CSV table of C-alpha atoms in Angstrom, one decimal:
chain,number,residue,atom,x,y,z
A,26,MET,CA,0.0,0.0,0.0
A,27,GLU,CA,2.7,2.5,1.1
A,28,TYR,CA,5.0,1.4,-1.8
A,29,VAL,CA,2.2,2.1,-4.4
A,30,ALA,CA,1.6,5.5,-2.9
A,31,TYR,CA,5.3,6.5,-2.7
A,32,THR,CA,6.0,5.3,-6.3
A,33,LEU,CA,2.9,7.3,-7.4
A,34,ALA,CA,4.3,10.4,-5.6
A,35,VAL,CA,7.6,10.0,-7.5
A,36,PHE,CA,5.5,9.7,-10.8
A,37,VAL,CA,3.6,12.9,-10.0
A,38,VAL,CA,6.7,14.9,-9.1
A,39,VAL,CA,8.5,13.8,-12.3
A,40,THR,CA,5.5,14.8,-14.5
A,41,ALA,CA,5.2,18.1,-12.7
A,42,VAL,CA,8.9,19.0,-13.2
A,43,ALA,CA,8.7,17.8,-16.8
A,44,THR,CA,5.7,20.0,-17.5
A,45,ALA,CA,7.5,23.0,-16.1
A,46,LEU,CA,10.7,22.3,-18.1
A,47,LEU,CA,9.6,21.1,-21.5
A,48,ARG,CA,10.2,23.7,-24.2
A,49,ASP,CA,7.5,22.4,-26.6
A,50,VAL,CA,4.1,23.6,-25.3
A,51,LEU,CA,2.2,20.7,-26.9
A,52,ALA,CA,4.5,18.2,-25.2
A,53,ALA,CA,4.0,20.0,-21.9
A,54,ILE,CA,0.2,19.7,-22.3
A,55,VAL,CA,0.5,16.0,-23.0
A,56,ILE,CA,2.7,15.4,-19.9
A,57,PHE,CA,0.2,17.6,-17.9
A,58,GLY,CA,-2.5,15.1,-18.8
A,59,ALA,CA,-0.3,12.3,-17.4
A,60,TYR,CA,0.2,14.4,-14.3
A,61,SER,CA,-3.5,14.6,-13.8
A,62,LEU,CA,-3.9,10.8,-14.2
A,63,GLY,CA,-1.3,10.2,-11.5
A,64,MET,CA,-2.8,12.8,-9.2
A,65,ALA,CA,-6.3,11.2,-9.6
A,66,LEU,CA,-4.9,7.8,-8.8
A,67,LEU,CA,-3.3,9.2,-5.7
A,68,TYR,CA,-6.6,10.7,-4.6
A,69,THR,CA,-8.3,7.4,-5.2
A,70,LEU,CA,-5.6,5.5,-3.2
A,71,LEU,CA,-6.3,7.9,-0.3
A,72,LEU,CA,-9.9,6.8,-0.4
A,73,ALA,CA,-11.3,10.0,-1.9
A,74,PRO,CA,-12.7,8.5,-5.1
A,75,ASP,CA,-15.0,11.5,-5.8
A,76,VAL,CA,-12.1,13.9,-5.8
A,77,GLY,CA,-10.2,11.5,-8.0
A,78,LEU,CA,-13.0,11.4,-10.5
A,79,THR,CA,-13.2,15.2,-10.6
A,80,GLU,CA,-9.4,15.5,-11.1
A,81,ALA,CA,-9.5,13.0,-13.9
A,82,VAL,CA,-12.4,14.7,-15.8
A,83,ILE,CA,-11.4,18.3,-15.2
A,84,GLY,CA,-7.6,17.9,-15.1
A,85,ALA,CA,-7.0,15.2,-17.8
A,86,GLY,CA,-10.1,15.9,-19.9
A,87,VAL,CA,-11.4,19.4,-19.9
A,88,THR,CA,-8.1,21.2,-19.2
A,89,THR,CA,-6.2,19.3,-21.9
A,90,LEU,CA,-8.9,20.0,-24.5
A,91,LEU,CA,-9.0,23.8,-23.6
A,92,LEU,CA,-5.2,24.1,-23.7
A,93,LEU,CA,-5.2,22.3,-27.1
A,94,LEU,CA,-7.9,24.7,-28.4
A,95,THR,CA,-5.8,27.6,-27.1
A,96,ILE,CA,-2.5,26.6,-28.9
A,97,ALA,CA,-4.5,25.8,-32.0
A,98,LYS,CA,-5.5,29.5,-32.1
A,99,THR,CA,-2.0,30.8,-31.2
A,100,VAL,CA,1.5,29.8,-31.9
A,101,ARG,CA,3.9,27.6,-30.0
A,102,PRO,CA,7.6,28.2,-29.6
A,103,SER,CA,9.7,25.6,-31.3
A,104,GLY,CA,13.5,25.0,-31.1
A,105,ASP,CA,16.2,22.4,-31.1
A,106,ARG,CA,16.3,22.0,-27.4
A,107,THR,CA,13.8,19.6,-25.6
A,108,ILE,CA,14.3,21.1,-22.2
A,109,GLU,CA,14.0,24.8,-21.3
A,110,ARG,CA,17.1,26.6,-20.0
A,111,ILE,CA,16.8,27.0,-16.2
A,112,ASP,CA,17.0,30.4,-14.6
A,113,PRO,CA,18.9,30.1,-11.3
A,114,ARG,CA,16.9,32.9,-9.6
A,115,ALA,CA,13.5,31.3,-10.6
A,116,LEU,CA,14.9,27.9,-9.4
A,117,PHE,CA,15.9,29.5,-6.0
A,118,ALA,CA,12.4,31.1,-5.7
A,119,CYS,CA,10.6,27.8,-6.4
A,120,GLY,CA,12.9,26.0,-3.9
A,121,ALA,CA,12.3,28.5,-1.2
A,122,LEU,CA,8.5,28.3,-1.7
A,123,ALA,CA,8.6,24.5,-1.6
A,124,VAL,CA,10.6,24.7,1.7
A,125,VAL,CA,8.1,27.2,3.2
A,126,PHE,CA,5.2,24.9,2.2
A,127,GLY,CA,7.1,21.8,3.5
A,128,LEU,CA,7.5,23.5,6.9
A,129,THR,CA,3.7,23.2,7.4
A,130,LEU,CA,3.7,19.4,6.9
A,131,PRO,CA,4.6,18.4,10.5
A,132,GLY,CA,1.5,20.3,11.6
A,133,LEU,CA,-0.8,17.9,9.7
A,134,PRO,CA,-2.3,14.9,11.5
A,135,ALA,CA,-1.3,11.5,10.2
A,136,VAL,CA,-3.6,9.6,7.8
A,137,GLY,CA,-6.2,7.7,9.9
A,138,ASP,CA,-5.1,9.4,13.1
A,139,PRO,CA,-7.8,8.7,15.7
A,140,ASN,CA,-6.9,11.9,17.6
A,141,ALA,CA,-7.1,14.2,14.5
A,142,PRO,CA,-9.4,17.3,15.2
A,143,ILE,CA,-11.9,16.1,12.6
A,144,VAL,CA,-12.5,12.9,14.6
A,145,SER,CA,-12.0,14.1,18.1
A,146,TYR,CA,-14.3,17.1,17.7
A,147,ASP,CA,-17.3,14.8,17.4
A,148,ALA,CA,-20.1,17.3,17.8
A,149,VAL,CA,-20.0,18.4,14.1
A,150,THR,CA,-18.7,15.2,12.4
A,151,GLY,CA,-21.0,12.9,14.4
A,152,HIS,CA,-24.0,15.1,13.6
A,153,TYR,CA,-23.5,14.9,9.8
A,154,LEU,CA,-22.6,11.1,9.9
A,155,THR,CA,-25.7,10.2,11.9
A,156,GLN,CA,-28.3,12.8,10.9
A,157,SER,CA,-27.6,13.5,7.3
A,158,TYR,CA,-29.9,10.8,6.0
A,159,ALA,CA,-32.8,11.7,8.3
A,160,GLU,CA,-32.5,15.4,7.5
A,161,THR,CA,-31.8,15.3,3.7
A,162,GLY,CA,-32.7,11.8,2.5
A,163,VAL,CA,-29.4,11.5,0.7
A,164,GLU,CA,-27.4,8.3,1.4
A,165,ASN,CA,-23.9,9.6,0.8
A,166,THR,CA,-22.8,12.1,3.5
A,167,VAL,CA,-20.4,14.0,1.2
A,168,THR,CA,-23.2,14.4,-1.4
A,169,ALA,CA,-25.6,15.5,1.4
A,170,VAL,CA,-23.2,18.2,2.5
A,171,LEU,CA,-22.5,19.4,-1.0
A,172,ALA,CA,-26.1,19.3,-2.4
A,173,ALA,CA,-28.2,19.9,0.7
A,174,TYR,CA,-26.4,21.6,3.7
A,175,ARG,CA,-24.5,24.0,1.4
A,176,GLY,CA,-26.8,23.8,-1.5
A,177,PHE,CA,-26.9,27.6,-2.1
A,178,ASP,CA,-23.1,27.6,-2.3
A,179,THR,CA,-23.1,24.8,-4.8
A,180,PHE,CA,-25.8,26.6,-6.8
A,181,GLY,CA,-23.5,29.7,-6.9
A,182,GLU,CA,-20.6,27.6,-8.2
A,183,ALA,CA,-22.8,26.0,-10.9
A,184,THR,CA,-23.9,29.6,-11.9
A,185,VAL,CA,-20.3,30.7,-12.2
A,186,VAL,CA,-19.3,27.6,-14.3
A,187,PHE,CA,-22.3,28.1,-16.6
A,188,ALA,CA,-21.5,31.8,-17.1
A,189,ALA,CA,-17.9,30.9,-17.9
A,190,GLY,CA,-19.0,28.3,-20.4
A,191,VAL,CA,-21.4,30.7,-22.1
A,192,ALA,CA,-18.6,33.3,-22.3
A,193,ALA,CA,-16.2,30.8,-23.8
A,194,LEU,CA,-18.8,29.8,-26.4
A,195,VAL,CA,-19.5,33.4,-27.3
A,196,VAL,CA,-15.7,34.1,-27.9
A,197,LEU,CA,-15.2,31.0,-29.9
A,198,ARG,CA,-18.3,31.7,-32.0
A,199,ARG,CA,-17.0,35.2,-32.8
A,200,GLU,CA,-13.7,33.8,-33.9
A,201,VAL,CA,-15.5,31.5,-36.4
A,202,LEU,CA,-17.7,34.3,-37.8
A,203,THR,CA,-15.0,36.9,-38.5
B,17,MET,CA,1.6,-18.7,0.9
B,18,ILE,CA,1.2,-15.0,0.1
B,19,PRO,CA,-2.2,-13.5,0.8
B,20,ILE,CA,-4.0,-12.7,-2.5
B,21,ASP,CA,-4.5,-9.1,-1.4
B,22,ASP,CA,-0.7,-8.5,-1.0
B,23,LEU,CA,-0.2,-10.2,-4.4
B,24,LEU,CA,-2.6,-7.8,-6.1
B,25,LEU,CA,-1.1,-4.8,-4.3
B,26,GLY,CA,2.4,-5.9,-5.4
B,27,ALA,CA,1.1,-6.2,-9.0
B,28,ALA,CA,-0.3,-2.6,-8.7
B,29,ALA,CA,3.1,-1.4,-7.4
B,30,VAL,CA,4.9,-3.1,-10.4
B,31,PHE,CA,2.5,-1.3,-12.8
B,32,VAL,CA,3.2,2.1,-11.2
B,33,VAL,CA,6.9,1.4,-11.7
B,34,LEU,CA,6.1,0.6,-15.3
B,35,ALA,CA,4.2,3.9,-15.6
B,36,ILE,CA,7.4,5.7,-14.6
B,37,VAL,CA,9.4,3.9,-17.3
B,38,VAL,CA,6.8,4.8,-19.9
B,39,LEU,CA,7.0,8.3,-18.7
B,40,TYR,CA,10.5,8.5,-20.0
B,41,ARG,CA,9.2,7.9,-23.5
B,42,ALA,CA,6.5,10.6,-23.0
B,43,ILE,CA,9.0,13.2,-21.9
B,44,ARG,CA,11.9,12.3,-24.2
B,45,GLY,CA,9.7,12.0,-27.3
B,46,PRO,CA,11.3,12.7,-29.8
B,47,THR,CA,8.1,12.9,-32.0
B,48,MET,CA,4.6,13.8,-31.0
B,49,GLN,CA,3.3,10.4,-32.0
B,50,ASP,CA,5.6,8.8,-29.4
B,51,ARG,CA,4.2,11.1,-26.7
B,52,VAL,CA,0.5,10.4,-27.7
B,53,ILE,CA,1.1,6.6,-27.6
B,54,ALA,CA,3.0,6.9,-24.3
B,55,VAL,CA,0.2,8.9,-22.7
B,56,ASN,CA,-2.3,6.3,-24.0
B,57,VAL,CA,-0.3,3.5,-22.5
B,58,LEU,CA,-0.2,5.5,-19.2
B,59,GLY,CA,-4.0,5.8,-19.2
B,60,THR,CA,-4.4,2.1,-19.8
B,61,ASN,CA,-1.9,1.4,-17.1
B,62,THR,CA,-4.0,3.6,-14.8
B,63,VAL,CA,-7.2,1.6,-15.6
B,64,VAL,CA,-5.3,-1.7,-14.7
B,65,ILE,CA,-3.9,-0.2,-11.5
B,66,LEU,CA,-7.4,1.0,-10.4
B,67,ALA,CA,-8.9,-2.5,-11.1
B,68,LEU,CA,-6.1,-4.2,-9.1
B,69,LEU,CA,-6.6,-1.7,-6.2
B,70,ALA,CA,-10.4,-2.3,-6.3
B,71,ALA,CA,-9.8,-6.0,-6.0
B,72,ALA,CA,-7.0,-5.7,-3.4
B,73,LEU,CA,-8.7,-3.1,-1.1
B,74,ASP,CA,-12.2,-4.6,-1.8
B,75,VAL,CA,-13.7,-1.3,-2.9
B,76,PRO,CA,-15.9,-2.0,-6.0
B,77,SER,CA,-16.6,1.7,-6.5
B,78,PHE,CA,-13.0,2.1,-7.8
B,79,LEU,CA,-14.2,0.2,-10.9
B,80,ASP,CA,-16.5,3.2,-11.8
B,81,ILE,CA,-13.5,5.5,-11.9
B,82,ALA,CA,-11.6,2.9,-14.0
B,83,LEU,CA,-14.5,3.1,-16.6
B,84,VAL,CA,-14.4,6.9,-16.6
B,85,TYR,CA,-10.6,6.7,-17.2
B,86,ALA,CA,-11.0,4.3,-20.1
B,87,LEU,CA,-13.4,6.6,-21.8
B,88,LEU,CA,-11.3,9.7,-21.1
B,89,ASN,CA,-8.1,8.1,-22.3
B,90,PHE,CA,-9.7,7.5,-25.7
B,91,LEU,CA,-11.0,11.1,-25.9
B,92,VAL,CA,-7.7,12.7,-25.1
B,93,ALA,CA,-5.8,10.4,-27.5
B,94,VAL,CA,-8.2,11.2,-30.3
B,95,ALA,CA,-8.1,15.0,-29.5
B,96,ILE,CA,-4.3,15.2,-29.6
B,97,SER,CA,-4.1,13.0,-32.7
B,98,LYS,CA,-6.7,15.1,-34.6
B,99,PHE,CA,-4.9,18.3,-33.5
B,100,THR,CA,-1.6,16.9,-34.8
B,101,VAL,CA,-3.0,15.9,-38.2
B,102,ASP,CA,-5.0,19.2,-38.6
B,103,ARG,CA,-1.8,21.2,-38.1
B,104,GLY,CA,0.5,18.7,-39.8
B,105,GLY,CA,2.9,21.3,-41.2
B,106,VAL,CA,3.4,23.1,-37.8
B,107,MET,CA,3.9,19.9,-35.8
């Protein structure tokens, strides 16, 4: 179990670095799709299948298609080199940022820790786990929270996504007409 | 006698290692066709890993995700291939 997760983590890191360093934009888009697949597998392995499903559809599917459409309408830099030249200052900034983020890791509870705040603070978690079916009639607790308890919030998100989709269609349509 | 769950997990681990090997082809190229095929293989690999994990951890709902991956894999491969052909001169 741990070996699979660690090897997947190596896969994700390699794809992420390759996406940043590849000079050819189309190649970077292809590798980014592979990154999304690895990330979705990692989510699924951590028993968050719904997040994994979203990552696969949005990350590997929609984002790849949108980026392909974008470079179809623009140009892509081409050259002899496969790998972009690395700017030492940018490398230093990225490394410093990674170290700062890494410093927060010891503060996180371990996976499955019975003393984690989300478990020990039972008043909230227990309420949702025991009452969500009686109050909303939805069997899956996560779905109940998303669609019922914070239904207005989800409705707002859906409105934003719909507006963005309409805007993208309008822009693409105008491109075709002119 | 090795428990069957450990055997399945071990197979999943081997497939993840294989994914890293295929990744070399995806990054190195040198042509776009190599990359498309490599990413297609990676997607199929992912479906196999998910099926093995579903059997090993006894979570049948992972199979739904495997199905979505299989469909998505096909879509992405067709999209990239079509793009490559349409702009043949530029590729």
